[in-house]
Amino acid sequence: MMGTQRQTVPSGSPFEAEIGFSRAVRTGDYVVVAGTAPIAADGTTAAPGDVYAQTVRCLDIAQAALEAAGASAADVVRTRIMLTDVTRWREAARAHGERFSEIRPACTFVEVSRFIEPDWLVEIEVDAVLDGAGG
């Protein structure tokens, strides 16, 4: 679509410039949130060893990014949940279900070998499409 503006939402990470990323990007009515790790406000890993609590933290960060881009959880159409131990998927699913039981986005769970920080057990990506004439 010609003339569609691109909005980036910063993460506050010192790695943004080095890696060349934004926490979220909005183009028109489409918002994507980058892989979101369970990083506590002080920069440490939130809830070490707790998949459920780490998933809640990831979703909180992703939701804040959505809101900064003018979207909400109700606009989410897809989530991707990456786990270092997929046998613990129900712990992540519980947090996801609490957030999205009424919205029901397409959702994928995958196992990965590891993340940048060894204490991260989960990382989440979110895609949203705003309903209506936003943009």
XYZ file of N, CA, C and O in Angstrom:
540
model
N 0.847 -1.164 0.000
C 0.000 0.000 0.000
C 0.896 1.232 0.000
O 1.746 1.394 0.857
N 0.710 2.084 -0.976
C 1.541 3.280 -1.122
C 1.280 4.236 0.041
O 0.152 4.407 0.472
N 2.351 4.840 0.538
C 2.219 5.849 1.562
C 1.996 5.324 2.970
O 1.784 6.108 3.865
N 2.010 4.011 3.159
C 1.830 3.459 4.495
C 3.029 3.826 5.345
O 4.166 3.601 4.957
N 2.759 4.373 6.503
C 3.847 4.749 7.395
C 4.296 3.562 8.227
O 3.494 2.700 8.584
N 5.561 3.566 8.538
C 6.162 2.528 9.363
C 6.483 3.152 10.714
O 7.124 4.189 10.785
N 6.027 2.494 11.769
C 6.292 2.946 13.134
C 7.093 1.871 13.839
O 6.723 0.694 13.802
N 8.178 2.259 14.475
C 8.942 1.299 15.269
C 8.750 1.608 16.744
O 8.618 2.766 17.147
N 8.712 0.553 17.539
C 8.584 0.667 18.990
C 9.891 0.164 19.588
O 10.252 -1.000 19.404
N 10.624 1.028 20.270
C 11.903 0.596 20.849
C 11.708 -0.335 22.038
O 10.676 -0.311 22.701
N 12.719 -1.137 22.272
C 12.665 -2.056 23.408
C 13.375 -1.486 24.626
O 13.193 -1.966 25.729
N 14.232 -0.500 24.393
C 15.051 0.015 25.477
C 16.340 -0.766 25.648
O 17.166 -0.454 26.498
N 16.535 -1.775 24.827
C 17.726 -2.611 24.920
C 18.950 -1.890 24.371
O 18.872 -1.239 23.331
N 20.079 -2.035 25.049
C 21.308 -1.457 24.506
C 21.760 -2.176 23.227
O 22.623 -1.685 22.512
N 21.141 -3.313 22.919
C 21.519 -4.084 21.740
C 20.764 -3.676 20.480
O 21.034 -4.198 19.404
N 19.794 -2.753 20.602
C 18.998 -2.377 19.436
C 19.854 -1.951 18.252
O 19.659 -2.425 17.143
N 20.773 -1.033 18.484
C 21.602 -0.536 17.383
C 22.546 -1.620 16.876
O 22.732 -1.777 15.667
N 23.141 -2.374 17.793
C 24.088 -3.425 17.399
C 23.421 -4.494 16.547
O 23.947 -4.898 15.502
N 22.251 -4.944 16.976
C 21.543 -6.006 16.255
C 20.733 -5.427 15.100
O 20.577 -6.061 14.058
N 20.236 -4.201 15.279
C 19.384 -3.579 14.273
C 17.949 -4.072 14.372
O 17.394 -4.595 13.426
N 17.333 -3.935 15.556
C 15.960 -4.413 15.744
C 15.145 -3.424 16.551
O 15.681 -2.521 17.183
N 13.848 -3.628 16.492
C 12.879 -2.909 17.311
C 12.042 -3.944 18.047
O 11.865 -5.066 17.563
N 11.508 -3.591 19.189
C 10.627 -4.507 19.921
C 9.409 -4.833 19.070
O 8.958 -5.965 19.006
N 8.871 -3.800 18.396
C 7.714 -4.019 17.530
C 7.800 -3.077 16.342
O 8.448 -2.031 16.405
N 7.120 -3.477 15.274
C 7.009 -2.641 14.081
C 5.545 -2.666 13.639
O 4.928 -3.732 13.578
N 5.037 -1.471 13.333
C 3.683 -1.366 12.796
C 3.758 -0.762 11.396
O 4.408 0.257 11.189
N 3.104 -1.412 10.465
C 2.930 -0.897 9.113
C 1.451 -1.000 8.804
O 0.912 -2.117 8.734
N 0.803 0.140 8.675
C -0.642 0.132 8.471
C -1.333 -0.503 9.666
O -1.114 -0.106 10.804
N -2.145 -1.510 9.397
C -2.891 -2.190 10.450
C -2.187 -3.445 10.960
O -2.766 -4.205 11.736
N -0.968 -3.673 10.516
C -0.222 -4.881 10.867
C 0.865 -4.544 11.876
O 1.663 -3.630 11.647
N 0.881 -5.269 13.003
C 1.890 -5.059 14.048
C 2.566 -6.389 14.339
O 1.887 -7.403 14.561
N 3.890 -6.379 14.333
C 4.644 -7.572 14.712
C 5.526 -7.229 15.906
O 6.119 -6.162 15.968
N 5.558 -8.151 16.853
C 6.396 -7.993 18.031
C 7.503 -9.034 17.936
O 7.234 -10.227 17.760
N 8.740 -8.570 18.033
C 9.907 -9.438 17.929
C 9.942 -10.459 19.056
O 9.237 -10.326 20.057
N 10.777 -11.448 18.886
C 10.990 -12.432 19.944
C 11.217 -11.724 21.271
O 12.110 -10.897 21.388
N 10.369 -12.032 22.226
C 10.353 -11.330 23.510
C 10.736 -12.290 24.620
O 10.070 -13.303 24.840
N 11.818 -11.972 25.293
C 12.371 -12.824 26.343
C 11.889 -12.357 27.718
O 11.437 -11.227 27.876
N 12.012 -13.214 28.721
C 11.556 -12.890 30.071
C 12.559 -12.032 30.842
O 13.207 -12.481 31.789
N 12.674 -10.792 30.426
C 13.648 -9.891 31.041
C 12.938 -9.035 32.079
O 11.944 -8.367 31.770
N 13.439 -9.064 33.284
C 12.873 -8.268 34.375
C 13.208 -6.797 34.172
O 14.086 -6.443 33.379
N 12.527 -5.933 34.895
C 12.735 -4.487 34.779
C 14.183 -4.086 35.049
O 14.678 -3.123 34.470
N 14.869 -4.849 35.889
C 16.261 -4.512 36.215
C 17.265 -5.125 35.239
O 18.472 -5.024 35.434
N 16.772 -5.783 34.188
C 17.660 -6.355 33.176
C 18.070 -7.790 33.420
O 18.685 -8.410 32.556
N 17.712 -8.340 34.559
C 18.024 -9.736 34.845
C 16.931 -10.629 34.255
O 15.924 -10.141 33.748
N 17.113 -11.927 34.359
C 16.086 -12.860 33.917
C 14.990 -12.928 34.966
O 15.257 -13.157 36.141
N 13.757 -12.746 34.528
C 12.611 -12.846 35.434
C 12.357 -14.308 35.777
O 12.472 -15.179 34.920
N 12.032 -14.587 37.005
C 11.563 -15.897 37.470
C 12.394 -17.080 36.964
O 11.870 -17.970 36.301
N 13.676 -17.129 37.301
C 14.504 -18.247 36.832
C 13.878 -19.604 37.191
O 13.390 -19.797 38.304
N 13.842 -20.495 36.205
C 13.337 -21.841 36.414
C 11.824 -22.000 36.308
O 11.325 -23.119 36.320
N 11.082 -20.897 36.178
C 9.619 -20.936 36.203
C 9.066 -20.598 34.815
O 8.967 -19.424 34.442
N 8.690 -21.608 34.048
C 8.190 -21.397 32.690
C 6.924 -20.546 32.694
O 6.780 -19.630 31.877
N 5.999 -20.842 33.592
C 4.753 -20.079 33.649
C 5.042 -18.591 33.882
O 4.563 -17.732 33.132
N 5.798 -18.265 34.907
C 6.068 -16.864 35.244
C 6.877 -16.176 34.142
O 6.650 -14.996 33.846
N 7.793 -16.891 33.516
C 8.547 -16.300 32.414
C 7.623 -16.021 31.229
O 7.764 -15.004 30.550
N 6.671 -16.904 30.980
C 5.725 -16.692 29.891
C 4.864 -15.470 30.165
O 4.642 -14.641 29.273
N 4.394 -15.319 31.393
C 3.618 -14.132 31.771
C 4.448 -12.876 31.519
O 3.955 -11.892 30.955
N 5.718 -12.897 31.915
C 6.586 -11.727 31.717
C 6.746 -11.419 30.229
O 6.651 -10.261 29.815
N 6.979 -12.433 29.410
C 7.091 -12.225 27.961
C 5.814 -11.605 27.405
O 5.863 -10.666 26.597
N 4.672 -12.126 27.818
C 3.396 -11.610 27.332
C 3.163 -10.176 27.798
O 2.621 -9.357 27.047
N 3.576 -9.852 29.013
C 3.439 -8.481 29.510
C 4.261 -7.512 28.658
O 3.797 -6.431 28.291
N 5.499 -7.900 28.360
C 6.374 -7.052 27.543
C 5.792 -6.900 26.137
O 5.743 -5.798 25.581
N 5.344 -8.014 25.566
C 4.767 -7.972 24.220
C 3.505 -7.115 24.196
O 3.287 -6.335 23.264
N 2.675 -7.235 25.218
C 1.444 -6.444 25.268
C 1.761 -4.959 25.366
O 1.100 -4.135 24.713
N 2.758 -4.589 26.144
C 3.150 -3.182 26.242
C 3.621 -2.667 24.881
O 3.318 -1.534 24.493
N 4.343 -3.499 24.135
C 4.796 -3.108 22.795
C 3.614 -2.952 21.846
O 3.565 -2.004 21.055
N 2.654 -3.872 21.924
C 1.447 -3.751 21.107
C 0.738 -2.427 21.388
O 0.350 -1.703 20.466
N 0.581 -2.131 22.659
C -0.122 -0.912 23.054
C 0.623 0.332 22.586
O 0.007 1.303 22.136
N 1.956 0.305 22.642
C 2.754 1.437 22.159
C 2.582 1.636 20.657
O 2.753 2.744 20.146
N 2.223 0.565 19.948
C 1.990 0.632 18.500
C 0.518 0.863 18.167
O 0.136 0.828 16.998
N -0.305 1.059 19.188
C -1.720 1.331 18.953
C -2.594 0.097 18.835
O -3.726 0.175 18.368
N -2.090 -1.049 19.259
C -2.847 -2.304 19.199
C -3.131 -2.787 20.621
O -2.701 -2.177 21.591
N -3.833 -3.907 20.709
C -4.120 -4.507 22.010
C -4.092 -6.025 21.874
O -3.988 -6.559 20.762
N -4.224 -6.706 22.982
C -4.264 -8.175 22.953
C -5.413 -8.665 22.076
O -5.298 -9.706 21.420
N -6.494 -7.917 22.020
C -7.651 -8.316 21.206
C -7.334 -8.338 19.717
O -8.035 -8.996 18.941
N -6.280 -7.657 19.300
C -5.881 -7.603 17.891
C -4.923 -8.725 17.494
O -4.581 -8.861 16.320
N -4.480 -9.526 18.457
C -3.487 -10.569 18.180
C -4.101 -11.683 17.341
O -5.156 -12.226 17.670
N -3.398 -12.022 16.251
C -3.859 -13.086 15.354
C -2.937 -14.300 15.367
O -3.326 -15.373 14.924
N -1.700 -14.149 15.848
C -0.763 -15.276 15.893
C 0.230 -15.072 17.028
O 0.700 -13.963 17.248
N 0.532 -16.178 17.714
C 1.613 -16.187 18.695
C 2.515 -17.373 18.400
O 2.058 -18.412 17.910
N 3.791 -17.194 18.683
C 4.767 -18.278 18.561
C 5.485 -18.386 19.901
O 6.077 -17.411 20.360
N 5.392 -19.552 20.501
C 6.003 -19.770 21.807
C 7.149 -20.750 21.634
O 6.944 -21.901 21.236
N 8.340 -20.264 21.908
C 9.543 -21.078 21.789
C 10.011 -21.464 23.189
O 10.131 -20.599 24.060
N 10.241 -22.743 23.385
C 10.637 -23.273 24.683
C 11.929 -24.078 24.547
O 12.113 -24.773 23.547
N 12.761 -24.023 25.572
C 13.961 -24.861 25.555
C 13.640 -26.299 25.949
O 14.447 -27.194 25.708
N 12.474 -26.513 26.549
C 12.028 -27.858 26.899
C 10.531 -27.947 26.611
O 9.699 -27.553 27.418
N 10.198 -28.458 25.429
C 8.806 -28.472 24.989
C 7.929 -29.374 25.862
O 6.712 -29.228 25.862
N 8.525 -30.251 26.654
C 7.714 -31.063 27.558
C 7.053 -30.206 28.639
O 6.115 -30.656 29.295
N 7.501 -28.967 28.782
C 6.914 -28.048 29.761
C 5.904 -27.094 29.107
O 5.566 -26.053 29.667
N 5.397 -27.480 27.939
C 4.507 -26.613 27.175
C 3.245 -26.231 27.939
O 2.729 -25.133 27.774
N 2.738 -27.131 28.792
C 1.493 -26.811 29.515
C 1.668 -25.626 30.469
O 0.715 -24.885 30.713
N 2.867 -25.437 31.005
C 3.122 -24.288 31.873
C 2.993 -22.989 31.087
O 2.376 -22.016 31.554
N 3.568 -22.967 29.883
C 3.452 -21.792 29.016
C 2.025 -21.646 28.508
O 1.488 -20.533 28.419
N 1.393 -22.775 28.201
C 0.022 -22.751 27.684
C -0.945 -22.160 28.708
O -1.892 -21.457 28.339
N -0.713 -22.425 29.980
C -1.590 -21.871 31.015
C -1.551 -20.347 30.992
O -2.596 -19.680 30.998
N -0.347 -19.777 30.901
C -0.222 -18.318 30.847
C -0.838 -17.777 29.558
O -1.537 -16.758 29.574
N -0.606 -18.460 28.448
C -1.163 -18.039 27.167
C -2.694 -18.096 27.213
O -3.372 -17.171 26.768
N -3.222 -19.152 27.764
C -4.672 -19.301 27.862
C -5.313 -18.239 28.732
O -6.412 -17.762 28.436
N -4.642 -17.863 29.797
C -5.166 -16.801 30.662
C -5.279 -15.480 29.898
O -6.196 -14.704 30.135
N -4.365 -15.252 28.989
C -4.355 -14.002 28.237
C -5.264 -14.051 27.004
O -5.848 -13.050 26.635
N -5.339 -15.224 26.372
C -5.954 -15.296 25.052
C -7.128 -16.261 24.932
O -7.549 -16.576 23.819
N -7.708 -16.736 26.025
C -8.780 -17.735 25.932
C -9.980 -17.239 25.135
O -10.633 -18.024 24.448
N -10.269 -15.954 25.186
C -11.398 -15.397 24.436
C -10.982 -14.947 23.034
O -11.812 -14.902 22.135
N -9.718 -14.608 22.847
C -9.226 -14.055 21.578
C -8.873 -15.172 20.598
O -9.155 -15.078 19.411
N -8.247 -16.204 21.109
C -7.900 -17.409 20.348
C -7.093 -17.166 19.076
O -7.509 -17.546 17.981
N -5.904 -16.574 19.195
C -5.060 -16.424 18.015
C -4.520 -17.780 17.566
O -4.513 -18.742 18.339
N -4.055 -17.845 16.335
C -3.310 -19.020 15.895
C -2.068 -19.088 16.791
O -1.478 -18.058 17.117
N -1.691 -20.279 17.220
C -0.597 -20.408 18.188
C 0.262 -21.612 17.851
O -0.259 -22.679 17.528
N 1.564 -21.419 17.945
C 2.510 -22.497 17.682
C 3.474 -22.617 18.853
O 3.979 -21.606 19.342
N 3.727 -23.841 19.290
C 4.747 -24.124 20.287
C 5.882 -24.857 19.591
O 5.625 -25.821 18.868
N 7.101 -24.413 19.795
C 8.264 -25.096 19.224
C 9.358 -25.204 20.271
O 9.440 -24.389 21.189
N 10.179 -26.213 20.109
C 11.335 -26.373 20.989
C 12.573 -25.844 20.273
O 12.763 -26.101 19.084
N 13.379 -25.098 21.006
C 14.642 -24.586 20.500
C 15.766 -25.108 21.396
O 15.526 -25.488 22.542
N 16.968 -25.116 20.875
C 18.075 -25.663 21.659
C 18.484 -24.751 22.805
O 18.870 -25.229 23.870
N 18.410 -23.432 22.587
C 18.750 -22.486 23.652
C 18.452 -21.070 23.180
O 18.160 -20.828 22.014
N 18.564 -20.138 24.131
C 18.413 -18.719 23.845
C 19.722 -18.010 24.177
O 20.666 -18.632 24.678
N 19.773 -16.708 23.950
C 20.979 -15.926 24.212
C 21.420 -16.074 25.666
O 22.596 -16.247 25.949
N 20.465 -16.005 26.568
C 20.749 -16.175 27.999
C 20.305 -17.569 28.428
O 19.158 -17.951 28.185
N 21.165 -18.324 29.077
C 20.809 -19.694 29.452
C 19.628 -19.811 30.411
O 18.961 -20.835 30.431
N 19.332 -18.757 31.183
C 18.217 -18.798 32.133
C 16.857 -18.582 31.475
O 15.823 -18.800 32.100
N 16.842 -18.123 30.216
C 15.580 -17.942 29.526
C 15.045 -19.302 29.128
O 15.721 -20.082 28.455
N 13.837 -19.604 29.521
C 13.200 -20.883 29.194
C 12.184 -20.735 28.068
O 11.771 -21.727 27.468
N 11.775 -19.491 27.803
C 10.724 -19.219 26.817
C 10.987 -17.874 26.153
O 11.576 -16.971 26.760
N 10.570 -17.776 24.923
C 10.581 -16.517 24.192
C 9.337 -16.533 23.303
O 8.941 -17.593 22.816
N 8.721 -15.367 23.109
C 7.440 -15.311 22.400
C 7.465 -14.232 21.323
O 7.971 -13.133 21.559
N 6.882 -14.555 20.161
C 6.627 -13.592 19.095
C 5.126 -13.414 18.970
O 4.363 -14.376 19.180
N 4.701 -12.206 18.606
C 3.276 -11.910 18.497
C 3.033 -11.104 17.226
O 3.776 -10.187 16.913
N 1.975 -11.455 16.501
C 1.528 -10.708 15.329
C 0.099 -10.243 15.595
O -0.719 -11.012 16.115
N -0.186 -9.012 15.196
C -1.529 -8.465 15.392
C -1.973 -7.721 14.138
O -1.160 -7.171 13.406
N -3.272 -7.719 13.926
C -3.891 -6.951 12.853
C -4.999 -6.128 13.487
O -5.907 -6.685 14.111
N -4.889 -4.817 13.323
C -5.907 -3.945 13.891
C -7.180 -4.051 13.085
O -7.143 -4.103 11.859
N -8.276 -4.100 13.782
C -9.582 -4.194 13.141
C -10.078 -2.790 12.846
O -10.186 -1.960 13.736
N -10.338 -2.505 11.616
C -10.881 -1.208 11.271
C -9.973 -0.430 10.355
O -9.106 -0.960 9.698
N -10.124 0.867 10.369
C -9.449 1.740 9.413
C -8.203 2.389 9.986
O -7.758 3.403 9.490
N -7.605 1.784 11.034
C -6.400 2.368 11.612
C -5.296 2.461 10.603
O -5.418 2.112 9.461
N -4.123 2.913 11.053
C -2.994 2.961 10.141
C -2.503 4.281 10.062
O -1.773 5.002 9.987
